[in-house]
Short mmCIF file of C-alpha atoms in Angstrom, two decimals:
data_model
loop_
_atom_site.label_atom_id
_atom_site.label_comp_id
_atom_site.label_asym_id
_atom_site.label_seq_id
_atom_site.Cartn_x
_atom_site.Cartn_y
_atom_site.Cartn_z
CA UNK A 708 87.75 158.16 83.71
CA UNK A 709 88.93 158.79 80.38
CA UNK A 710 92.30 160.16 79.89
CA UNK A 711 93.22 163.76 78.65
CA UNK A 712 96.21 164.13 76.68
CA UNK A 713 97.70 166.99 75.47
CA UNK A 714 100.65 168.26 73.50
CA UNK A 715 103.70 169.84 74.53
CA UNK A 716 105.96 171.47 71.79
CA UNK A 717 108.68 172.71 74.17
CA UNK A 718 108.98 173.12 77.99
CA UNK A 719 106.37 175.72 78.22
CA UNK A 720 104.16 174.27 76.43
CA UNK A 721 104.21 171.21 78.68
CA UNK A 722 104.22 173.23 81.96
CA UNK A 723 100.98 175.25 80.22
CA UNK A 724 98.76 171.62 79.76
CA UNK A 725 100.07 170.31 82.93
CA UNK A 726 98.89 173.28 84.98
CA UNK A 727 95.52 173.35 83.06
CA UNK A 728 94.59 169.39 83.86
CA UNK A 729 95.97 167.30 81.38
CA UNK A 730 96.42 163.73 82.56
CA UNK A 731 98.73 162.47 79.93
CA UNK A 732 101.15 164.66 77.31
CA UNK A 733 102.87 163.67 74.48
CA UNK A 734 106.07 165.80 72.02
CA UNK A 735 108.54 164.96 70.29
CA UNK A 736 111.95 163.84 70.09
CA UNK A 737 114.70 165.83 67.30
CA UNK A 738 114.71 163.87 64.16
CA UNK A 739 111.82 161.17 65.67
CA UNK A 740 108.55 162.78 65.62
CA UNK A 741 106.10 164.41 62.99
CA UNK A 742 106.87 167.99 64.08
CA UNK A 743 110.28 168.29 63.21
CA UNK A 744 109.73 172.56 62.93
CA UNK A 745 108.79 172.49 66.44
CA UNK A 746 111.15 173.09 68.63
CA UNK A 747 110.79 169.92 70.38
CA UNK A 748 112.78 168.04 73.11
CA UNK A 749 116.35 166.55 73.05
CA UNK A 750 117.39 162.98 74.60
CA UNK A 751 118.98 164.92 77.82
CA UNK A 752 115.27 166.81 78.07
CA UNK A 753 113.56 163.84 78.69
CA UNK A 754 114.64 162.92 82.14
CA UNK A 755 113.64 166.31 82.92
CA UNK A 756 110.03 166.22 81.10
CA UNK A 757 109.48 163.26 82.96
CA UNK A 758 110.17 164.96 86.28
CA UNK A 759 107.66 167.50 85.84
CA UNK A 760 104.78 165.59 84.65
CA UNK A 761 105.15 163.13 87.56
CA UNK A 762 104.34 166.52 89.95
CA UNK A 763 101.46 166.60 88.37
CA UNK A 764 100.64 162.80 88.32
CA UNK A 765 100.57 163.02 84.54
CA UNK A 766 101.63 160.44 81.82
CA UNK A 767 104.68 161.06 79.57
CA UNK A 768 104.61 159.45 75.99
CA UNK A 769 107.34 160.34 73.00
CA UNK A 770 106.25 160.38 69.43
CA UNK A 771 108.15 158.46 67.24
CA UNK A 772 105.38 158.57 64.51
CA UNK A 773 107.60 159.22 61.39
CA UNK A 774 108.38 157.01 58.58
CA UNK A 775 111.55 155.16 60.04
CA UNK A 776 114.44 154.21 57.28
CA UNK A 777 117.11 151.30 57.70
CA UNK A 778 119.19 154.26 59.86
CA UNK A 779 116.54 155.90 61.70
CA UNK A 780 115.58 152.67 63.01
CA UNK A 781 118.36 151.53 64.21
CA UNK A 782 118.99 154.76 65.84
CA UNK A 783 115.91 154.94 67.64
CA UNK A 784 116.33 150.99 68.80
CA UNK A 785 119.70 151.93 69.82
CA UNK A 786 118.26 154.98 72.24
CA UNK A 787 115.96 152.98 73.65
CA UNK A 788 117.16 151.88 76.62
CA UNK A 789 118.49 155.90 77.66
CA UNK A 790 115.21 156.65 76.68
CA UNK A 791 113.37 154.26 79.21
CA UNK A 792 116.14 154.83 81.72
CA UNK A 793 114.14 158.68 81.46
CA UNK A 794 111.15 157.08 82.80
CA UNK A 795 108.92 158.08 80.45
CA UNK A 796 106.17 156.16 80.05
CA UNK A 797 105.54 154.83 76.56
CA UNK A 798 106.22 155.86 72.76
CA UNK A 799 104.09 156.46 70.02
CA UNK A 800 104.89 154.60 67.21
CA UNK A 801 104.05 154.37 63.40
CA UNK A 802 106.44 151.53 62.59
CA UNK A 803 104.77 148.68 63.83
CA UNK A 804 108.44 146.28 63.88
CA UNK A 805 110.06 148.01 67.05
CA UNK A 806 106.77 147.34 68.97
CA UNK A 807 109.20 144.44 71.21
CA UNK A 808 111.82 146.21 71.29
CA UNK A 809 109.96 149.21 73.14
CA UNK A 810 107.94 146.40 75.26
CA UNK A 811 111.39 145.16 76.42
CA UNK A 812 112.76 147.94 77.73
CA UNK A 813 110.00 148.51 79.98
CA UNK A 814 108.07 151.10 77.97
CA UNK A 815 104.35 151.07 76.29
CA UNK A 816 103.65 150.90 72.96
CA UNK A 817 101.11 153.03 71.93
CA UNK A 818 100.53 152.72 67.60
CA UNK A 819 100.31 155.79 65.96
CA UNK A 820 97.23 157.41 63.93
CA UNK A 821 99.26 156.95 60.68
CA UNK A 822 98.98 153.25 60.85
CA UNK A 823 95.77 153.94 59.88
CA UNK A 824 93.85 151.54 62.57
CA UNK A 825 90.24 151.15 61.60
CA UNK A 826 89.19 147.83 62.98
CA UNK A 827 89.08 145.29 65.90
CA UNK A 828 90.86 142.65 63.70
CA UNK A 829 93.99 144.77 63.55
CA UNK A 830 93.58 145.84 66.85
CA UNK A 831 93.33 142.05 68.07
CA UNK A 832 96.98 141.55 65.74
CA UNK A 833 98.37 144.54 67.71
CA UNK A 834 97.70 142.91 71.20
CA UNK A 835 99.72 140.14 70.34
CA UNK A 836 102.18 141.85 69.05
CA UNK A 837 102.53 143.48 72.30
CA UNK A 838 101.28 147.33 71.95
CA UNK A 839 98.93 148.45 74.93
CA UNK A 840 97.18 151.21 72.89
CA UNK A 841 96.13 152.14 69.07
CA UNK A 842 95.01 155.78 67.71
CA UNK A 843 92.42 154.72 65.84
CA UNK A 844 91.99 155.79 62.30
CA UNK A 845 91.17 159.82 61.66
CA UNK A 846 88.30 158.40 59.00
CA UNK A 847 86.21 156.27 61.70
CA UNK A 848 82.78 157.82 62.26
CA UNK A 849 81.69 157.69 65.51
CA UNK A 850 79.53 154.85 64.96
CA UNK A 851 82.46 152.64 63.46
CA UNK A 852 84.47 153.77 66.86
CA UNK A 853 81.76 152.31 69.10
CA UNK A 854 81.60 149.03 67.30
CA UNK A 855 85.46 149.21 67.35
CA UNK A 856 86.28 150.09 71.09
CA UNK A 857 83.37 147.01 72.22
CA UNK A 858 85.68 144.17 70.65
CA UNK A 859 89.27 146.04 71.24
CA UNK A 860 91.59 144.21 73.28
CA UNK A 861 93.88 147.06 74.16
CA UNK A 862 93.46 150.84 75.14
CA UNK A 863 91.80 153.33 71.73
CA UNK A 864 92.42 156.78 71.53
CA UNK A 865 91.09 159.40 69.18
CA UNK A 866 91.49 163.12 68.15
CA UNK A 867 88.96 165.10 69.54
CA UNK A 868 90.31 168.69 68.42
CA UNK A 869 93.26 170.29 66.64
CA UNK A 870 94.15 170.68 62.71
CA UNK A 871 92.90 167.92 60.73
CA UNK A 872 94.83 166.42 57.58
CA UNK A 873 93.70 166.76 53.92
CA UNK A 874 95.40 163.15 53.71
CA UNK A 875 94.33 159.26 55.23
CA UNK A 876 95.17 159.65 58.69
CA UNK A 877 98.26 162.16 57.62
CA UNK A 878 99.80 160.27 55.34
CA UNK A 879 100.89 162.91 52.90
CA UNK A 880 103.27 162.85 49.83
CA UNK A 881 101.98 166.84 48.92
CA UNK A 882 105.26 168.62 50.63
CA UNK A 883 107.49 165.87 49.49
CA UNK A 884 106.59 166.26 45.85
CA UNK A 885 106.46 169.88 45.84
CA UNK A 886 109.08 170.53 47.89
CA UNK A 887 111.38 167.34 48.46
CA UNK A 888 110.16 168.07 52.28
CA UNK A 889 108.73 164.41 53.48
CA UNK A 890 105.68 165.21 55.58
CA UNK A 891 105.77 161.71 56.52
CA UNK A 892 109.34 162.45 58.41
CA UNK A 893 107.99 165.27 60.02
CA UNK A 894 109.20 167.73 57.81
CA UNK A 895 105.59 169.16 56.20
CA UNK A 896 105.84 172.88 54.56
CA UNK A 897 101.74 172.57 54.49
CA UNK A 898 100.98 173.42 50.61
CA UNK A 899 97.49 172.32 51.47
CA UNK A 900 97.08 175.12 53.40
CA UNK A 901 97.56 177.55 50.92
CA UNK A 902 94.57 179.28 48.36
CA UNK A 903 94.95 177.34 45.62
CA UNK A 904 94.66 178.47 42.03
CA UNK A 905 91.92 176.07 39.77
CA UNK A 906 92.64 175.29 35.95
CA UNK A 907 90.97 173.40 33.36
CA UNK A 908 90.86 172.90 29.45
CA UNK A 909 87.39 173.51 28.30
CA UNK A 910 85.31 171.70 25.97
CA UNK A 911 81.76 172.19 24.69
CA UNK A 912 80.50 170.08 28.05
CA UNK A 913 82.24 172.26 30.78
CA UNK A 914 80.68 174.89 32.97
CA UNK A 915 82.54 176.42 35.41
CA UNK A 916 79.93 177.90 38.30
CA UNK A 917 80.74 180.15 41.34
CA UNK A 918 79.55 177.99 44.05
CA UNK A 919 80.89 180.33 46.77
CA UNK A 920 76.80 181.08 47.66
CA UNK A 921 75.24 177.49 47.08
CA UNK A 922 74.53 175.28 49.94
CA UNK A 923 77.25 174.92 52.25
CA UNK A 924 77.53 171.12 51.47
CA UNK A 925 79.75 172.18 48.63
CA UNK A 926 83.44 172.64 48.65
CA UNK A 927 83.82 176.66 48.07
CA UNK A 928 85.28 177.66 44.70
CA UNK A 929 85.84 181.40 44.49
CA UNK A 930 86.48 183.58 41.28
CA UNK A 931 89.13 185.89 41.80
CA UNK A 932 89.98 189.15 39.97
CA UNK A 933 91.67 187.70 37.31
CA UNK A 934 89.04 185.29 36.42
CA UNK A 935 90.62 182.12 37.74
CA UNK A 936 88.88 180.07 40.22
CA UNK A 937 90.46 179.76 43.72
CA UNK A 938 89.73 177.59 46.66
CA UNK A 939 91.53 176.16 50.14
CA UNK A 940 89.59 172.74 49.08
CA UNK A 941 93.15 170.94 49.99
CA UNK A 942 92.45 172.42 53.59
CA UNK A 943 90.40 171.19 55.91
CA UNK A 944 89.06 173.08 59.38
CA UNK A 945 90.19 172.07 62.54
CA UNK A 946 88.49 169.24 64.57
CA UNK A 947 86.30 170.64 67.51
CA UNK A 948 84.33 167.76 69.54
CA UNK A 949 83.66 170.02 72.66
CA UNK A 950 79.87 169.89 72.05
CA UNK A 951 80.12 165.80 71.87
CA UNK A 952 82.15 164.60 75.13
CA UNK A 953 79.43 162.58 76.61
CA UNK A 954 78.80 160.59 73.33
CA UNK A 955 82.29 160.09 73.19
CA UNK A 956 83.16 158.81 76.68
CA UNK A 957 79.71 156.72 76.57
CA UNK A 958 81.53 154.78 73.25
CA UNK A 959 84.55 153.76 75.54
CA UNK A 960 87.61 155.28 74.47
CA UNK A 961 90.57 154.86 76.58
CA UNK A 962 92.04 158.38 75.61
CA UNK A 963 91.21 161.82 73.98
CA UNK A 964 94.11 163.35 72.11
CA UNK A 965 94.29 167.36 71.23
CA UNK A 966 96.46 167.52 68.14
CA UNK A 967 99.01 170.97 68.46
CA UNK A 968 102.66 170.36 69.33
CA UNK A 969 103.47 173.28 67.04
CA UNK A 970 100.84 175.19 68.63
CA UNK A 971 101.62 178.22 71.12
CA UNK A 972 101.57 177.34 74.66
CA UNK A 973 98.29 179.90 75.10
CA UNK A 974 96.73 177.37 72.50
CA UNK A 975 97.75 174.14 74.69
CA UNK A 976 96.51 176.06 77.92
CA UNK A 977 93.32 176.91 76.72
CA UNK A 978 92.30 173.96 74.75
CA UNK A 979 92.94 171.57 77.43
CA UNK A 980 91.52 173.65 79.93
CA UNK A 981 88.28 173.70 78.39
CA UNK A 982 87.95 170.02 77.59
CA UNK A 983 89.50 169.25 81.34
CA UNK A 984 85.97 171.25 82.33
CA UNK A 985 84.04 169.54 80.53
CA UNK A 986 84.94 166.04 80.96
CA UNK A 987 84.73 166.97 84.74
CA UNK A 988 81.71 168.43 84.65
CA UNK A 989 79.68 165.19 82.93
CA UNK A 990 81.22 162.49 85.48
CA UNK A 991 80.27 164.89 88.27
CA UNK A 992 76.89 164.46 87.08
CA UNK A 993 76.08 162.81 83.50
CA UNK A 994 72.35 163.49 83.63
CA UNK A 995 72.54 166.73 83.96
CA UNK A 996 75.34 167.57 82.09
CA UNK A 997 74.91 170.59 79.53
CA UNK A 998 77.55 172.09 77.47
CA UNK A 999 78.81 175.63 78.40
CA UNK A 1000 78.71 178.37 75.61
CA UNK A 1001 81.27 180.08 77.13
CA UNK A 1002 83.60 176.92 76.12
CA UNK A 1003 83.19 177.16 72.62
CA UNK A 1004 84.05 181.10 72.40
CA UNK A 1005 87.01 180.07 74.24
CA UNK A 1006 87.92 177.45 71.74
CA UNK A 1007 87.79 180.19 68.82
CA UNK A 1008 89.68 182.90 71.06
CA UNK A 1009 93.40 180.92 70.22
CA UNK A 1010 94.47 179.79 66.73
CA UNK A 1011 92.35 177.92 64.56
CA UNK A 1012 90.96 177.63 60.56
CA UNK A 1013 87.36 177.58 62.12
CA UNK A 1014 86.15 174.06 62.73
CA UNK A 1015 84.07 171.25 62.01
CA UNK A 1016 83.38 167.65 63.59
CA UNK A 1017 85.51 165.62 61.24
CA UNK A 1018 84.49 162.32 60.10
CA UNK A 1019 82.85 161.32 63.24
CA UNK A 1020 79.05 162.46 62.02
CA UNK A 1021 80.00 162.82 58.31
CA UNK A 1022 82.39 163.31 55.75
CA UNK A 1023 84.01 166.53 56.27
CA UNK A 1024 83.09 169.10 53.44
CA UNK A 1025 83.88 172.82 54.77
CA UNK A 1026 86.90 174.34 53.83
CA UNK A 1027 89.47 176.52 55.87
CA UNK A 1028 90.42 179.90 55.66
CA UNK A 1029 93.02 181.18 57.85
CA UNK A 1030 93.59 181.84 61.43
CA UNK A 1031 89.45 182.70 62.84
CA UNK A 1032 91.13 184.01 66.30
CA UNK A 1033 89.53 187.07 67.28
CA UNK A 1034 93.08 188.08 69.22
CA UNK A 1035 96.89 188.40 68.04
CA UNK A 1036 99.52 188.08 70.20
CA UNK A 1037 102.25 191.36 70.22
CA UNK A 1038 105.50 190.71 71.81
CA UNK A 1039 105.77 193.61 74.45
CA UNK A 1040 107.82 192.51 76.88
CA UNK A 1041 109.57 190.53 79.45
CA UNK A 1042 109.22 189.73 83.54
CA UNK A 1043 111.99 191.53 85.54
CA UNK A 1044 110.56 189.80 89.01
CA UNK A 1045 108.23 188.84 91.17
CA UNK A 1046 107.34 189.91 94.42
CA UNK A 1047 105.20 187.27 96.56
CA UNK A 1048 104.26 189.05 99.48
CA UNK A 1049 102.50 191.34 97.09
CA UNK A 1050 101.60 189.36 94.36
CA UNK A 1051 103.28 192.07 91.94
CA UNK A 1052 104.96 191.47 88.63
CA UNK A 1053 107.55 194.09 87.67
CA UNK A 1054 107.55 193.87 83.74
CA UNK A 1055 110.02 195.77 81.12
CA UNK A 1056 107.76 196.81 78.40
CA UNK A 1057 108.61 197.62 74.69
CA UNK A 1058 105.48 199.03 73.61
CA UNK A 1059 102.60 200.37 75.40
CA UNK A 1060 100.31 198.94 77.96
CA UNK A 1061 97.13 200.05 79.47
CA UNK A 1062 95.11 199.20 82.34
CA UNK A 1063 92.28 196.53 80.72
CA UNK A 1064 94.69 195.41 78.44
CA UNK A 1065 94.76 191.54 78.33
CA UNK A 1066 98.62 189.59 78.71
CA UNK A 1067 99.53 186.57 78.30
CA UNK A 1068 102.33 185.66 80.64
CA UNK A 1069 104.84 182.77 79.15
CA UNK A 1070 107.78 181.04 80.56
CA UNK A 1071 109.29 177.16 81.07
CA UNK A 1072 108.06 177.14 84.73
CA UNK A 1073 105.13 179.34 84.09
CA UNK A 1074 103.56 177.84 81.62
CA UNK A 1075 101.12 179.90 79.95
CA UNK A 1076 98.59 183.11 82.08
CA UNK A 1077 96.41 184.67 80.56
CA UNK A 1078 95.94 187.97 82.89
CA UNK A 1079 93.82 191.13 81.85
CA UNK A 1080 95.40 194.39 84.00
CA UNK A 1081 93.13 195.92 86.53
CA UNK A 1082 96.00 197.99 87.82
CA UNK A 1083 99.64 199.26 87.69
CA UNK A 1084 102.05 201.25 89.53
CA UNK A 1085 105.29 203.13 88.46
CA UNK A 1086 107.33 204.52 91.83
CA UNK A 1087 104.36 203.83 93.83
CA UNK A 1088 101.82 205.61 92.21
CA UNK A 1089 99.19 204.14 90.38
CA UNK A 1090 99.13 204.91 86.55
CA UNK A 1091 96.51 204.04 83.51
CA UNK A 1092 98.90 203.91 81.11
CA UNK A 1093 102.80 202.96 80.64
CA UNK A 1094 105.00 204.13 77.39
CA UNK A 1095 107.22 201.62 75.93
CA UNK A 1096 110.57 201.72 77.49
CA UNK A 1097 109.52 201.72 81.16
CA UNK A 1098 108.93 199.39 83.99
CA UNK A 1099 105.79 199.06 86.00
CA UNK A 1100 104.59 197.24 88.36
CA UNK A 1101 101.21 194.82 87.52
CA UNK A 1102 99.27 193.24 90.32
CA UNK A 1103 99.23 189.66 89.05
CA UNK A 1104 97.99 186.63 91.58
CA UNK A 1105 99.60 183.37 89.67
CA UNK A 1106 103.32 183.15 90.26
CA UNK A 1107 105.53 184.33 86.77
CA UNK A 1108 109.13 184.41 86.82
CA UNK A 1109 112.06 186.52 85.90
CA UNK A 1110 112.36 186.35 81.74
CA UNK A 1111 109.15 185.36 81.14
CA UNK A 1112 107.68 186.72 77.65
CA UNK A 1113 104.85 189.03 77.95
CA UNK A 1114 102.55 189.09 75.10
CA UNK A 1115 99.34 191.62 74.67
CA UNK A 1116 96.23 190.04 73.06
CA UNK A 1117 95.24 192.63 70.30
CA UNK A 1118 91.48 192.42 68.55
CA UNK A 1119 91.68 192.04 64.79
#
């Protein structure tokens, strides 16, 4: 069965995918890993990280996916063996020259997306060199991964939903020239994702044309009030192959990856729970496997810049626009305890809460609950309604835990 693998930006996160079927995760190490604004795990975390993913029977695997420096890589070679002494189960690396030295201390080698893998030659070179797994290339079509994964040697994996990168396989020098913030050591501000303002010198053979209404094969150039032409053409959607899991298991991949360590742990939760359905539901029973609407409304209920399919039919062309969720989240307050004989949360609320309200319920053991309130209680008696500044009780059945955040899901 193909694996599931899911990102974890800090312990909640990680607890959220585990708890929602993800057979493998992967984060981040401080000053190692292409997310350094996440809050991401320390050295001392990962014995820890490791302990809760093996309850699970899950797969642990560190990013080290940044360009690596004279310094950084002696660093990281240095931590190796207190990394593998974790028992973690592999790294993800970009620099292809500390491939042994992970192999020696007992760990996989797993070759990062940004090496830009796009062919069974290079995955043949990899083999020997001694990695057991490649991310192939962001650019493959799905065709090109088919060919690919029939004459690989070692394990593929591929992104099959999350933000995708204006740049070849997120190799970006955008931040770093704006900014003197290296995207390629994890340090991206995202300028791409900004509405950018279009400029030209004119001549006697330019014409400048609104194509905001044409076909939607165009990029979308929009004239603002001023007159200038704007567009998010830098900005891609986000990757959403939930309507293609049985073509994609049928071309052999070892692994499918959703991209979001910087993601909320609602995000994590969600997305993996909906792929973990339906890459369950097509081995149960392939031929009659049909996608589930309900999946795909799911997918647009957390954060995301609407989506597309990548490269893997054709060459991406729609824009993005900001976060499509049809829900923010409002901080409102925290878990005071749990009662288990009852199944009854006692919460401390800072701003209102009503009876059909929907919660999302977040802590490091937790994980991530979503929970819509059916009823509540203050001194015993049941109430619609609570003001800020009071404590209620909220029948909840999942398990939450003293200090976990409560956030309410509010429409746009």
């Amino acid at each position: 069965m193909v694996e599931l693998l899911s990102p974890a930006g800090n312990f909640i996160s990680l607890r959220a995918v585990l708890e929602n079927g993800a057979d493998a995760t992967y984060f981040g190490l401080d000053d190692f890993n292409m997310r350094a604004n996440a809050k991401n795990f320390s050295l001392n975390d990962l014995s820890e990280v490791s302990k809760i993913a093996k309850q699970y029977s899950a797969k642990t695997y560190l990013c080290s996916n940044v360009i690596l420096n004279e310094d950084r890589a002696v660093d990281l070679k240095n931590n190796l063996e207190e990394i593998a002494a974790s028992e973690i189960d592999g790294i993800i690396l970009s620099d292809i020259g500390l491939i042994e030295d992970v192999v020696d201390n007992g760990l996989e080698a797993h070759i990062s997306v940004q090496e830009n893998t796009s062919n069974s030659f290079m995955l043949k070179t990899l083999k020997k060199l001694g990695a057991k797994r490649a991310i192939l290339s962001r650019e493959l079509s799905l065709e090109d991964i088919k060919k690919t994964v029939k004459k690989s040697p070692i394990e593929t994996e591929v992104f099959i939903h999350g933000a995708m990168c204006m740049a070849i396989s997120g190799r970006c020098f955008l931040s770093s020239g704006l900014y003197g913030r290296s995207a390629n050591c994890g340090d991206c501000l995202q300028p791409c994702r900004k509405n950018w303002t279009l400029t030209f010198e004119e001549d006697n053979n330019d014409s400048v044309i609104n194509l905001s209404e044409v076909n939607e094969e165009s990029f979308v150039i929009s004239k603002s009030y001023d007159g200038s032409y704007r567009t998010n053409f830098f900005s891609p959607r986000d990757m959403m192959m939930i309507e293609h899991v049985p073509e994609l298991i049928k071309a052999g991949i070892d692994s499918f990856k959703i991209e979001g360590r910087a993601r909320s742990p609602d995000y994590g939760a969600m997305v993996t729970n909906v792929y973990r359905q339906a890459i369950d539901k097509y081995y149960e029973n392939p031929k009659e496997y049909k996608i589930n609407p309900q999946w795909i409304e799911e997918l647009k209920s957390v954060f995301n810049r609407g989506f597309d399919t990548g490269f893997y039919f054709n060459t991406p062309y729609e824009t993005s626009e900001n976060n499509q969720s049809k829900f923010i989240k409002k901080d409102i307050g925290q878990v005071v305890n749990y009662f288990n004989r009852v199944k009854v949360a006692e919460l401390k609320v800072w701003d209102d809460l009503a009876v059909g309200d929907e919660i999302l319920i977040q802590g490091k053991t937790t994980g991530s609950i979503r929970h819509k309130i059916d009823s509540m209680q203050i001194d015993g008696k049941n109430v619609k309604k609570v003001e800020r500044g009071n404590n209620v009780g909220v029948a909840i059945p999942t398990k939450v835990r003293a200090n976990d955040f409560i956030y309410k899901l509010v429409e746009r």
